mmCIF file of C-alpha atoms in Angstrom:
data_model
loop_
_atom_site.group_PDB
_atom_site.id
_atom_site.type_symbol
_atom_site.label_atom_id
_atom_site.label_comp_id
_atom_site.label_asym_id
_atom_site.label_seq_id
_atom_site.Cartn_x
_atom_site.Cartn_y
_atom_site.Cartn_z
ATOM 1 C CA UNK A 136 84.122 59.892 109.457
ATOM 2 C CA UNK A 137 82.143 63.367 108.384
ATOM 3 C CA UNK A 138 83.789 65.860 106.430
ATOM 4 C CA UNK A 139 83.615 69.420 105.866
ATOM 5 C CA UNK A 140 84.857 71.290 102.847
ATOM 6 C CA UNK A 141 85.766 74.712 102.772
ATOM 7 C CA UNK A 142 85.234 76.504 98.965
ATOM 8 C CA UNK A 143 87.928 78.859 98.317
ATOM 9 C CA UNK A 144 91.332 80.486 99.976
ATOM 10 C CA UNK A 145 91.236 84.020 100.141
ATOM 11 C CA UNK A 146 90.445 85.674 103.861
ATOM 12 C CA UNK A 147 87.380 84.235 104.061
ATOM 13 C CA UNK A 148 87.946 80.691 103.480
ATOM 14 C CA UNK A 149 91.322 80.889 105.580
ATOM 15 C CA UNK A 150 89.204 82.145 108.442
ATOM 16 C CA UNK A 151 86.390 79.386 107.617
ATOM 17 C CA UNK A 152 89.293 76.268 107.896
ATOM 18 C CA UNK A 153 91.366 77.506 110.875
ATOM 19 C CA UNK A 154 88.197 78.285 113.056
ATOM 20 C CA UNK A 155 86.729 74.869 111.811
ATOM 21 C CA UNK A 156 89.845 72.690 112.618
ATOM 22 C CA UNK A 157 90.079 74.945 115.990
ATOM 23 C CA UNK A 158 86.017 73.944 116.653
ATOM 24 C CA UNK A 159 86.404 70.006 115.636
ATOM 25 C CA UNK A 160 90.787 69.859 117.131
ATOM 26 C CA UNK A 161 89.127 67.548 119.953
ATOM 27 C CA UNK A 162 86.793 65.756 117.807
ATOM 28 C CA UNK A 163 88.727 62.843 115.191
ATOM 29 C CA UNK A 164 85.741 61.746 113.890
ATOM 30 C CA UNK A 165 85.716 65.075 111.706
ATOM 31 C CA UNK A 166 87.677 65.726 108.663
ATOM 32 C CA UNK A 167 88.662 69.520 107.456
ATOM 33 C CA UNK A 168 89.248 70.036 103.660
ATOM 34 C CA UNK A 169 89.847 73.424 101.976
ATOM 35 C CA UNK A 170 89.286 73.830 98.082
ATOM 36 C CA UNK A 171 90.862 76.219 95.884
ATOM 37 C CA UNK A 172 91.952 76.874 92.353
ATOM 38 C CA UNK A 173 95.644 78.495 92.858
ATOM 39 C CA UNK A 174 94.641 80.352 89.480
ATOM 40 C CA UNK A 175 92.569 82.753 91.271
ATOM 41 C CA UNK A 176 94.402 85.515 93.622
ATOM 42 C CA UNK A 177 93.673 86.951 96.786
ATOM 43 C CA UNK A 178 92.529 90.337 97.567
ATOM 44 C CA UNK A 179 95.393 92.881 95.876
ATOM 45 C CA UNK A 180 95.493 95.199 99.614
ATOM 46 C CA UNK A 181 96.839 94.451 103.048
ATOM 47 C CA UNK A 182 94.116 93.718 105.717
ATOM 48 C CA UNK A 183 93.036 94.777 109.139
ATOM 49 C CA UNK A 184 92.029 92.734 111.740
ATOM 50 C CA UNK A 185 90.675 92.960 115.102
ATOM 51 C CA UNK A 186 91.923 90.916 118.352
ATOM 52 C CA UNK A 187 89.938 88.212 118.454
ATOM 53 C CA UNK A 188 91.449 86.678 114.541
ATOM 54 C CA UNK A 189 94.806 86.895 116.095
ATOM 55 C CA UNK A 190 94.462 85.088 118.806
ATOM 56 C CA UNK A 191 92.831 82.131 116.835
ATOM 57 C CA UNK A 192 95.880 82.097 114.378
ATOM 58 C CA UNK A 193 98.146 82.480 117.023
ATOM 59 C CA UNK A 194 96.631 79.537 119.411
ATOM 60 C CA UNK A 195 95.905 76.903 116.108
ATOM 61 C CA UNK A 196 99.597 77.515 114.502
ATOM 62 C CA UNK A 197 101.557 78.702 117.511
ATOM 63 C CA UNK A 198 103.098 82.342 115.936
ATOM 64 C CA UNK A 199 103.805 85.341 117.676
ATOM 65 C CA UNK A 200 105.743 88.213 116.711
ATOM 66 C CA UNK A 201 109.199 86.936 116.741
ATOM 67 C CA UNK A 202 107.943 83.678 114.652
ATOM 68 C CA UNK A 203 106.067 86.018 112.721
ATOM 69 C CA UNK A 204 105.760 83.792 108.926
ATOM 70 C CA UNK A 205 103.005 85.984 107.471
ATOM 71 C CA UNK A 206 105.184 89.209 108.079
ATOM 72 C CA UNK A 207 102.039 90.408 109.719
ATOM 73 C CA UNK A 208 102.359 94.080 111.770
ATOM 74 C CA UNK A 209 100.922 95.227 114.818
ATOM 75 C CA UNK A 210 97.805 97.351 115.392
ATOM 76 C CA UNK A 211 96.745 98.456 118.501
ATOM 77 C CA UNK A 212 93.746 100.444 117.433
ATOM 78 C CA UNK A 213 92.680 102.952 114.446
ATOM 79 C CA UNK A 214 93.715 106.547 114.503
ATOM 80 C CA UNK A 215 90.572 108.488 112.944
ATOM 81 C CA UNK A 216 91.548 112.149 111.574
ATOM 82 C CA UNK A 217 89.102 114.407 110.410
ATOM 83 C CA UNK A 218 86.362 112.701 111.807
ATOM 84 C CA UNK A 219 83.455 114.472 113.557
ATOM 85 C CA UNK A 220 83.732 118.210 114.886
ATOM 86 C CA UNK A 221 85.340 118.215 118.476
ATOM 87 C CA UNK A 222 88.926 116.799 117.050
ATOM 88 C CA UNK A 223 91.397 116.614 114.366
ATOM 89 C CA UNK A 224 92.451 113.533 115.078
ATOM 90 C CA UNK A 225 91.372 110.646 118.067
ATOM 91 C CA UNK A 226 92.361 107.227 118.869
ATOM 92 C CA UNK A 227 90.117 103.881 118.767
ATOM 93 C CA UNK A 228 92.335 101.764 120.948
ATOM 94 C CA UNK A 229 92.046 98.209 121.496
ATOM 95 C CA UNK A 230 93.410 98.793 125.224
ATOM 96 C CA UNK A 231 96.788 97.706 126.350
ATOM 97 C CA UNK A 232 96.418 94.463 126.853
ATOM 98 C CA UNK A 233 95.360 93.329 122.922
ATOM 99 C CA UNK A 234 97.092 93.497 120.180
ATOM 100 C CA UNK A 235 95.518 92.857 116.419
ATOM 101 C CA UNK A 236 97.456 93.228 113.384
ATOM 102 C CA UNK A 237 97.593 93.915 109.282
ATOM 103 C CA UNK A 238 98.729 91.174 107.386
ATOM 104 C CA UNK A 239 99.437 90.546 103.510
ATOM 105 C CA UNK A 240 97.157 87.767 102.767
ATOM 106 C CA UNK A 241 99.271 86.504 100.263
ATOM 107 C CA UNK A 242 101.516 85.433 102.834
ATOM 108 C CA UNK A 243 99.113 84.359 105.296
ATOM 109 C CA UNK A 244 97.201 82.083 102.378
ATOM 110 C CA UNK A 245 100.954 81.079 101.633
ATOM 111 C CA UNK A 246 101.524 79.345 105.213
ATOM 112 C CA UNK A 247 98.090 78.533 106.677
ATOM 113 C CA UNK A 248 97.834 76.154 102.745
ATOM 114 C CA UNK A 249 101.227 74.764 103.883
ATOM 115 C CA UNK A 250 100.579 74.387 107.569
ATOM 116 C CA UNK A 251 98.929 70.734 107.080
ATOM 117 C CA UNK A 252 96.314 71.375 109.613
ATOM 118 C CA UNK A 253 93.553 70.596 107.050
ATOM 119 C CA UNK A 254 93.560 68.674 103.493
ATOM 120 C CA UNK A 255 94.432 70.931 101.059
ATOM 121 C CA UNK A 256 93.432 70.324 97.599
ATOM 122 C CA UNK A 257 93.145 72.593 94.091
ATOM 123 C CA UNK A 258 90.520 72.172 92.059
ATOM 124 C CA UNK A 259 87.941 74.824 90.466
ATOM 125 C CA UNK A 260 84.539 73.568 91.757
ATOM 126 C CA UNK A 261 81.625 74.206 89.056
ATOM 127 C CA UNK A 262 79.519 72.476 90.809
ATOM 128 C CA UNK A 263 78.200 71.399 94.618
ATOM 129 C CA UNK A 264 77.794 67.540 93.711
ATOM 130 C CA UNK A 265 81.747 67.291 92.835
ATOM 131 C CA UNK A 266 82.202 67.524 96.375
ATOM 132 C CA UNK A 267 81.802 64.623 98.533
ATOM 133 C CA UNK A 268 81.459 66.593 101.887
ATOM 134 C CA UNK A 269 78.764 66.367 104.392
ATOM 135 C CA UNK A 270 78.715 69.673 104.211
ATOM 136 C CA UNK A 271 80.478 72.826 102.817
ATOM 137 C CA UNK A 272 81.416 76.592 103.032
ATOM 138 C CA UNK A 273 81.648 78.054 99.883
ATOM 139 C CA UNK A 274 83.501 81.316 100.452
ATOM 140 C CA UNK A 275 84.782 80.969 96.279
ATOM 141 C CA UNK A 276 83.767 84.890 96.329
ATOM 142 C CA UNK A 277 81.367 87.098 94.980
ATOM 143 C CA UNK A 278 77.984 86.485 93.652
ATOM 144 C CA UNK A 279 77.369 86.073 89.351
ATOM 145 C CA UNK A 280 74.165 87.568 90.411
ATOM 146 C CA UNK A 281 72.532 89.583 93.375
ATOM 147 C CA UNK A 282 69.164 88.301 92.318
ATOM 148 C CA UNK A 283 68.935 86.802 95.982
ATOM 149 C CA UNK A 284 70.999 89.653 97.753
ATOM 150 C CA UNK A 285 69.559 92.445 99.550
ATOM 151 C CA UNK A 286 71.067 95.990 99.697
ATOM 152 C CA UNK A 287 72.695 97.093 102.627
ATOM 153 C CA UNK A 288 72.760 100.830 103.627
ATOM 154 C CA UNK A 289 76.658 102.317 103.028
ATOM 155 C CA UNK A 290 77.849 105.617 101.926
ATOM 156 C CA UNK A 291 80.838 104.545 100.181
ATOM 157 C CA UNK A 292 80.760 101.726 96.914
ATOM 158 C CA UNK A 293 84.205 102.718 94.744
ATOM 159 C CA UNK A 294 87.475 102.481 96.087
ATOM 160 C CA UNK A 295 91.245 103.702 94.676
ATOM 161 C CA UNK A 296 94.178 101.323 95.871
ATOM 162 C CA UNK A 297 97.397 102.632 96.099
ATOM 163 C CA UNK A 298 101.130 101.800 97.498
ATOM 164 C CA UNK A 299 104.162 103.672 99.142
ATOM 165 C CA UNK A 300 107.813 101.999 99.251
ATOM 166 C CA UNK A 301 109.171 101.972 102.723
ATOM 167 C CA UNK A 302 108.368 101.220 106.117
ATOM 168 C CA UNK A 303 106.655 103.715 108.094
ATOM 169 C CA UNK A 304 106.454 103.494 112.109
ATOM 170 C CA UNK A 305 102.829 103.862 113.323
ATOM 171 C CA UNK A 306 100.882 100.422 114.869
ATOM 172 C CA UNK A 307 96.837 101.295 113.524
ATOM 173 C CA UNK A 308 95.185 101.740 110.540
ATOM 174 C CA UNK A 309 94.577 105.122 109.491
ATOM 175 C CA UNK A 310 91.149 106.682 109.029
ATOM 176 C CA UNK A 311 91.730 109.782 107.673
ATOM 177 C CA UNK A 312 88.239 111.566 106.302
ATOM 178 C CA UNK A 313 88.401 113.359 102.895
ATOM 179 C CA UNK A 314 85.849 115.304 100.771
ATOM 180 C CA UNK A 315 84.908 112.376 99.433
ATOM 181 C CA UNK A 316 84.713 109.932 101.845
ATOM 182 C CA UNK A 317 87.788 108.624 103.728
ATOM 183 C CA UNK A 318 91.009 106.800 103.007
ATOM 184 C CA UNK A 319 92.627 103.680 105.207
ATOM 185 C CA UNK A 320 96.506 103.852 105.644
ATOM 186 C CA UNK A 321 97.582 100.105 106.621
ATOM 187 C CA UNK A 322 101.195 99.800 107.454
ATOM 188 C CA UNK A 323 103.150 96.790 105.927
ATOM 189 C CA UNK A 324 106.722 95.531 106.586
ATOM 190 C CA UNK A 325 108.120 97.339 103.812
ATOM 191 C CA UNK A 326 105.364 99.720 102.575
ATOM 192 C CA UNK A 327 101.795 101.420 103.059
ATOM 193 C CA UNK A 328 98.585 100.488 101.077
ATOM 194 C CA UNK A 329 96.184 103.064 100.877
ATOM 195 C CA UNK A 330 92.552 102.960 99.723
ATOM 196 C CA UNK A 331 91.066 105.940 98.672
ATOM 197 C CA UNK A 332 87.051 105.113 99.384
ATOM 198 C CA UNK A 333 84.569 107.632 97.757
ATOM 199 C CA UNK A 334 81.033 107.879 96.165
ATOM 200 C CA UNK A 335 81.344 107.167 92.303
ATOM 201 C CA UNK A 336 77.301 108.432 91.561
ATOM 202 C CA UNK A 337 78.634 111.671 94.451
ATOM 203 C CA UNK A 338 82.390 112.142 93.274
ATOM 204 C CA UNK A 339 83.723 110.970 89.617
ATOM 205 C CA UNK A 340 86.746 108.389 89.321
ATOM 206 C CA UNK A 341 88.999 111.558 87.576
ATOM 207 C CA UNK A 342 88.248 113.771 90.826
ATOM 208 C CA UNK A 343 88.927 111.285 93.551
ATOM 209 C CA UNK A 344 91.968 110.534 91.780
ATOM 210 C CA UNK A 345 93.025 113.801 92.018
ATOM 211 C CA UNK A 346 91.522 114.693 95.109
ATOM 212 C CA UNK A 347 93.939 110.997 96.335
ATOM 213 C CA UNK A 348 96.999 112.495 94.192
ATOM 214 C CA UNK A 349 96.753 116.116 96.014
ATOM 215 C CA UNK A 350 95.843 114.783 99.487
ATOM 216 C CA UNK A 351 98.225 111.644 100.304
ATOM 217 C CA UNK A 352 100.145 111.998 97.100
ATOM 218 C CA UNK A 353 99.598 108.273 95.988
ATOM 219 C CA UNK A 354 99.132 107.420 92.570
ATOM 220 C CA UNK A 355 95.648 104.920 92.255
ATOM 221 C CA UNK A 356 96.993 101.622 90.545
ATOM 222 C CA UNK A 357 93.466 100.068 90.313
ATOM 223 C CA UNK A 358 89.397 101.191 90.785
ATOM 224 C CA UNK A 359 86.879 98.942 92.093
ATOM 225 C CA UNK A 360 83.523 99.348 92.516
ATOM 226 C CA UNK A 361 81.453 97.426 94.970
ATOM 227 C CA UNK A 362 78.051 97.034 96.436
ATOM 228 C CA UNK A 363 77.336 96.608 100.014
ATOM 229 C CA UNK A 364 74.887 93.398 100.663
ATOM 230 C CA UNK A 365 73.401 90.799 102.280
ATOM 231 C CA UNK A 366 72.552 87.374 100.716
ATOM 232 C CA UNK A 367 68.780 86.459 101.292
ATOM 233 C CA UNK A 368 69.891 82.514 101.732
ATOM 234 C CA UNK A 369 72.415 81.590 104.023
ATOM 235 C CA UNK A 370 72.259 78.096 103.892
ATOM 236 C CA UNK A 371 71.593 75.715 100.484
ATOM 237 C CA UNK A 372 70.067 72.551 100.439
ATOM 238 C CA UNK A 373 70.744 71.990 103.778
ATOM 239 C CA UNK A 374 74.535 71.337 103.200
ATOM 240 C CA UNK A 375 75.757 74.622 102.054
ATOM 241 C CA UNK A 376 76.860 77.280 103.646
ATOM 242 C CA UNK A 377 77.398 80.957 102.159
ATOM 243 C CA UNK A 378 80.425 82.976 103.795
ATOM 244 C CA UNK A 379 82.957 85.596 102.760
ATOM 245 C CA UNK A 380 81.377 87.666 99.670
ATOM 246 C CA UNK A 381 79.411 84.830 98.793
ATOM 247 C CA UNK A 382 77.222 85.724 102.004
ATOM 248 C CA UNK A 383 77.530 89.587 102.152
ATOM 249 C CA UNK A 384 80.095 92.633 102.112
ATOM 250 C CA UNK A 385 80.302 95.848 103.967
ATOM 251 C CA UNK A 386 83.363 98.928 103.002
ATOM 252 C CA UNK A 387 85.825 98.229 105.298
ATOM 253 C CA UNK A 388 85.781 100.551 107.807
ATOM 254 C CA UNK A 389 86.065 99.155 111.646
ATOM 255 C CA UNK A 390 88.093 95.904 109.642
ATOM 256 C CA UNK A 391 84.617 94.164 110.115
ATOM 257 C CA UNK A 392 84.887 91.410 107.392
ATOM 258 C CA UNK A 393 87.002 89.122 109.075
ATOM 259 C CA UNK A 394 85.238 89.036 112.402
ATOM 260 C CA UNK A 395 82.118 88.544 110.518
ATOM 261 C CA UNK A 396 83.252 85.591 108.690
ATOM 262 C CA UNK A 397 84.315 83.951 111.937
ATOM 263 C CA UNK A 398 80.997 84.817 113.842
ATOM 264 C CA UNK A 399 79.025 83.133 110.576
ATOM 265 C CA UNK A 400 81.111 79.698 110.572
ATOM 266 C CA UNK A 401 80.841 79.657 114.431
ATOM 267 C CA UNK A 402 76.826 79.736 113.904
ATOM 268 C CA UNK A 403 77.191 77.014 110.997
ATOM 269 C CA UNK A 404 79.640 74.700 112.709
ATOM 270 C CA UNK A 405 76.693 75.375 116.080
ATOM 271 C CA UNK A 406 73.958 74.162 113.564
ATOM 272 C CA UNK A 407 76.358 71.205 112.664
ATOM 273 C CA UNK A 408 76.629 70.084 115.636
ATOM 274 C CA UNK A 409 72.970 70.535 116.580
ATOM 275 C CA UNK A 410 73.153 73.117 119.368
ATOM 276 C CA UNK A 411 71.135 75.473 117.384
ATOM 277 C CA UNK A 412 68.139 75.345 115.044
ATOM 278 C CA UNK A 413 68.131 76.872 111.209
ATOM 279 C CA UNK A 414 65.790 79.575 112.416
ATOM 280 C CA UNK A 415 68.348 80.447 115.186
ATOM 281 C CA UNK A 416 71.325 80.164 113.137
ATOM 282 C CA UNK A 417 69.874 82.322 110.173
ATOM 283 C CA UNK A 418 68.240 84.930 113.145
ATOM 284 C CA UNK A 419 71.626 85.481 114.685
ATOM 285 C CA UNK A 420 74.206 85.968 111.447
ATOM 286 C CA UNK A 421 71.614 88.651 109.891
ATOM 287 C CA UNK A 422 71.616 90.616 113.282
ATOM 288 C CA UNK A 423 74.944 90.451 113.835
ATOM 289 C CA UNK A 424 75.802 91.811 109.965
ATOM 290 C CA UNK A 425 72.606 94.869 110.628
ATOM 291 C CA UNK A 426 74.682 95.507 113.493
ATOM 292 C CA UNK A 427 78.007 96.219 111.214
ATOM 293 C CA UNK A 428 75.749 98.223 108.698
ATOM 294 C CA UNK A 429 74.009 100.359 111.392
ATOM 295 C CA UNK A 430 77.328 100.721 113.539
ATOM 296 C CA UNK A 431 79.288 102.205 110.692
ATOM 297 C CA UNK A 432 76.261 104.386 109.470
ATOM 298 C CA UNK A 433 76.758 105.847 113.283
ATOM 299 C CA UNK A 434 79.942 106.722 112.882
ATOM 300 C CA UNK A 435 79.297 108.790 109.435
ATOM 301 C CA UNK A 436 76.437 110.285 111.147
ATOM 302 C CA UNK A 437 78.899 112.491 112.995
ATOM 303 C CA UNK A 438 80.375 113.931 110.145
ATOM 304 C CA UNK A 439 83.937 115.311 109.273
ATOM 305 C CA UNK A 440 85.761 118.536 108.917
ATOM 306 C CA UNK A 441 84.465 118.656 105.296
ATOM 307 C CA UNK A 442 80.984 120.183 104.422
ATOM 308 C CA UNK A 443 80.618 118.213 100.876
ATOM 309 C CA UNK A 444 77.874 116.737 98.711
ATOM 310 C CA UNK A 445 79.109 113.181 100.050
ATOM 311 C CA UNK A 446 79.159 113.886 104.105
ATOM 312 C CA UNK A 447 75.969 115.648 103.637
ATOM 313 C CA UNK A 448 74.712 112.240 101.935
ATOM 314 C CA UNK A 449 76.185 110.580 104.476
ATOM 315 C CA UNK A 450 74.608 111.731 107.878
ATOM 316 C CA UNK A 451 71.350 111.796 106.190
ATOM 317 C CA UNK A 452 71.144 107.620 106.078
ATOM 318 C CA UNK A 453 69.335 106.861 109.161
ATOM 319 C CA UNK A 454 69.003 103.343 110.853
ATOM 320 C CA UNK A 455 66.720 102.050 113.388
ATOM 321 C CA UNK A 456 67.720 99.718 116.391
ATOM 322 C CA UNK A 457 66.006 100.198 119.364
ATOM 323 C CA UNK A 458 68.806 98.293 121.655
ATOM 324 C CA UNK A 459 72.087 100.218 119.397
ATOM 325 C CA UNK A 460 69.938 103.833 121.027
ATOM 326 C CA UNK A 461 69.410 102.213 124.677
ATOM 327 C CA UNK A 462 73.105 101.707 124.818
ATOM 328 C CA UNK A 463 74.216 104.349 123.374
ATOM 329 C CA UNK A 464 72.279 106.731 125.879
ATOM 330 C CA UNK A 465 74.055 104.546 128.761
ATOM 331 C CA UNK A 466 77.378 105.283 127.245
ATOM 332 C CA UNK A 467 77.117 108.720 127.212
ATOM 333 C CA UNK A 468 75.957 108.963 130.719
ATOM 334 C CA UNK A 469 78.337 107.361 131.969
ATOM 335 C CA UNK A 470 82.525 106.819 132.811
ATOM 336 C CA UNK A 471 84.549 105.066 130.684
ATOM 337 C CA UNK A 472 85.706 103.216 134.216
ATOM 338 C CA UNK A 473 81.781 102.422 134.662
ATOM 339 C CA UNK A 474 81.305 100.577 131.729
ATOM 340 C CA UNK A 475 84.190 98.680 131.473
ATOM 341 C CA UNK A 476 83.083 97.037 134.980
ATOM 342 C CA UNK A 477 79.951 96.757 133.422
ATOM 343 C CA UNK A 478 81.487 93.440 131.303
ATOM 344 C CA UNK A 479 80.161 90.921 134.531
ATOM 345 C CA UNK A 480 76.788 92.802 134.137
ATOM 346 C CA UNK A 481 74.817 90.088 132.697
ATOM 347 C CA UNK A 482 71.636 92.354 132.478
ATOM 348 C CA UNK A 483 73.912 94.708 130.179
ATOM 349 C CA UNK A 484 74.608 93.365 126.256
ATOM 350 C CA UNK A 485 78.612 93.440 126.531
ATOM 351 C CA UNK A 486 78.904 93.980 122.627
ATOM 352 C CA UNK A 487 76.870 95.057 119.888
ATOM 353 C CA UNK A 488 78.164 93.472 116.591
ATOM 354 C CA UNK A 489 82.038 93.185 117.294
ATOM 355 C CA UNK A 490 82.200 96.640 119.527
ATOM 356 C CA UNK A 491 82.039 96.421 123.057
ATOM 357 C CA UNK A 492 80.540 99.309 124.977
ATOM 358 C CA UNK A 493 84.237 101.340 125.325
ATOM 359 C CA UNK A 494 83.856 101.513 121.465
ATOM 360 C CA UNK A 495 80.652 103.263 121.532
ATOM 361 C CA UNK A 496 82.014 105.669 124.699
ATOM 362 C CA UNK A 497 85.016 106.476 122.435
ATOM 363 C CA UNK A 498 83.394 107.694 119.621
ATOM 364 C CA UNK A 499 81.130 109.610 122.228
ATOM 365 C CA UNK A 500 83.585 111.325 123.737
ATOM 366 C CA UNK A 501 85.676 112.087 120.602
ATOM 367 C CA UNK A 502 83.181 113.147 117.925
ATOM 368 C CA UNK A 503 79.808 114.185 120.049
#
């Protein structure tokens, strides 16, 4: 019997167990074990997701949304406003036939703990060698140092969370561009978190707690600051893996976190099982998280309705990807109905990071 231990129960270790127990379902000679200390809390916000995370939880623990148990809500796309100079507001959708969702991860940590898919045990890990694993994913959260970290290229590193009472009727996360950055409105069963994101060394915490206060009329009840970065070492003596904010973090525009953490364990759980080298492993997660960095620093690149310090700042960070410019060009030239038959085209990259060519046509069309 080989085991694998998962470090740690916020989004990131969730993701890591339920995509590991989905990988080894077929395979009994492999053991799933998720580690946490119940002392430390999940992320304080709702969170986003894309298609693809739903349809794992929904396939490994059978829930839809009648037997909905972690009171999750549906989102069919993001609704940018104030973005770029053609529109006041435009629609990312997900298309018609996919649904994603925003869920409270207290509830979701809540039932996929209690689901009995995977061991379960609580414990504060100090140390690697308490854990008798084969191997392990240590998603316990950010790093005590960034000695080994590399910068990634953002616009945004302070955010402002806030909270409305009350259901409101929309199925997206809201974008919605400010002077200072932009703000996410994620809709939850009974109320609306907001997060006010903003440039703390552009825009000081008093003004974009006004500038929150006079625009949405939300009160901030906390301020974090983060970096955006990349860990240097994915893997530790080959037995450890780094995922979740252990291995890198990105604002969340797009809701890119959560797809990233899935894409890294499927390339650990591929090295596991031999059908891909170190090299190839470690080559493939650091493209894939460049492409989240240079995809979002697209999308600020068109601007907003605001001529600020901070917009200016932020079309003025430039990236370089040869293959993001070759299908961008192709996007613009042609239909929206040409490139979605372009998916069978297997000349033609269907995806760059987690956006598929209508993505890239949609912001065209909307912001260019």
């Amino acid at each position: 019997m080989k085991k694998l231990s998962v470090i740690g129960a916020g989004s990131a270790g969730l993701l890591s167990a339920v995509q590991s127990y989905y990988s080894f379902v077929n395979t009994p000679d492999w053991e799933i074990e998720l580690i946490h200390d119940p002392n430390i809390p999940p992320e304080k916000v709702g969170q986003g997701t894309v298609p693809g995370i739903m349809n794992l939880l929904s396939i490994v623990f059978d829930i839809d949304w009648v037997d909905n148990p972690i009171e999750a809500t549906q989102k069919h796309g993001i609704m940018y406003k104030n973005w770029g100079k053609k529109k006041d507001k435009f629609f990312h959708p997900f298309g018609m036939g996919y649904s994603a969702a925003h869920y409270d991860v207290n509830k979701l940590r809540e039932f996929i703990l209690s689901s009995k898919k995977f061991n379960v045990l609580e414990k504060n890990i100090k140390d690697y060698s308490d854990i008798d694993s084969d191997y392990i994913i240590d998603c316990s959260g950010k790093p005590t140092s960034f000695d080994n970290y590399t910068t990634l290229i953002n616009p945004v590193n302070s955010v402002l969370l806030g909270r409305s009472e009350g259901k409101e009727d929309f199925h997206w996360t809201d974008c919605v561009a400010t002077p200072d950055g932009w703000c996410f409105r994620i809709p939850n069963i009974d109320s609306v978190s907001y997060g006010y994101l903003f440039n703390k060394e552009i825009t000081a915490v008093d003004q974009a707690k006004n500038n929150f206060k006079d625009i949405f009329n939300i009160d901030s009840t906390d301020n974090l600051n983060f970096s955006n970065y990349i860990s240097n070492q994915f893997m530790i003596n080959d037995r450890v893996f780094l995922n979740g904010n252990k291995l890198m973090f990105l604002e969340p525009l797009e809701a890119n976190s959560n797809p990233a953490y899935v894409q890294a364990t499927n390339r650990y759980l591929s090295y596991i099982l031999g059908r891909m080298t170190k090299e190839q492993m470690h080559c493939e997660i650091k493209e894939y998280i460049l492409k989240i960095q240079n995809y979002l620093l697209w999308l600020y690149q068109s601007g907003s309705k605001y001529e600020t310090p901070f917009w200016e700042y932020a079309k003025s960070l430039k990236f370089e990807d040869n293959l993001f410019d070759a299908l961008s060009s192709m996007c613009k030239n042609r239909s929206m109905e040409s490139i979605w038959s372009l998916i069978d085209d297997q000349s033609v990259p269907d995806h760059y990071g987690q956006w598929g060519l209508s993505s890239i046509k949609n912001w065209l069309e909307n912001t260019k």
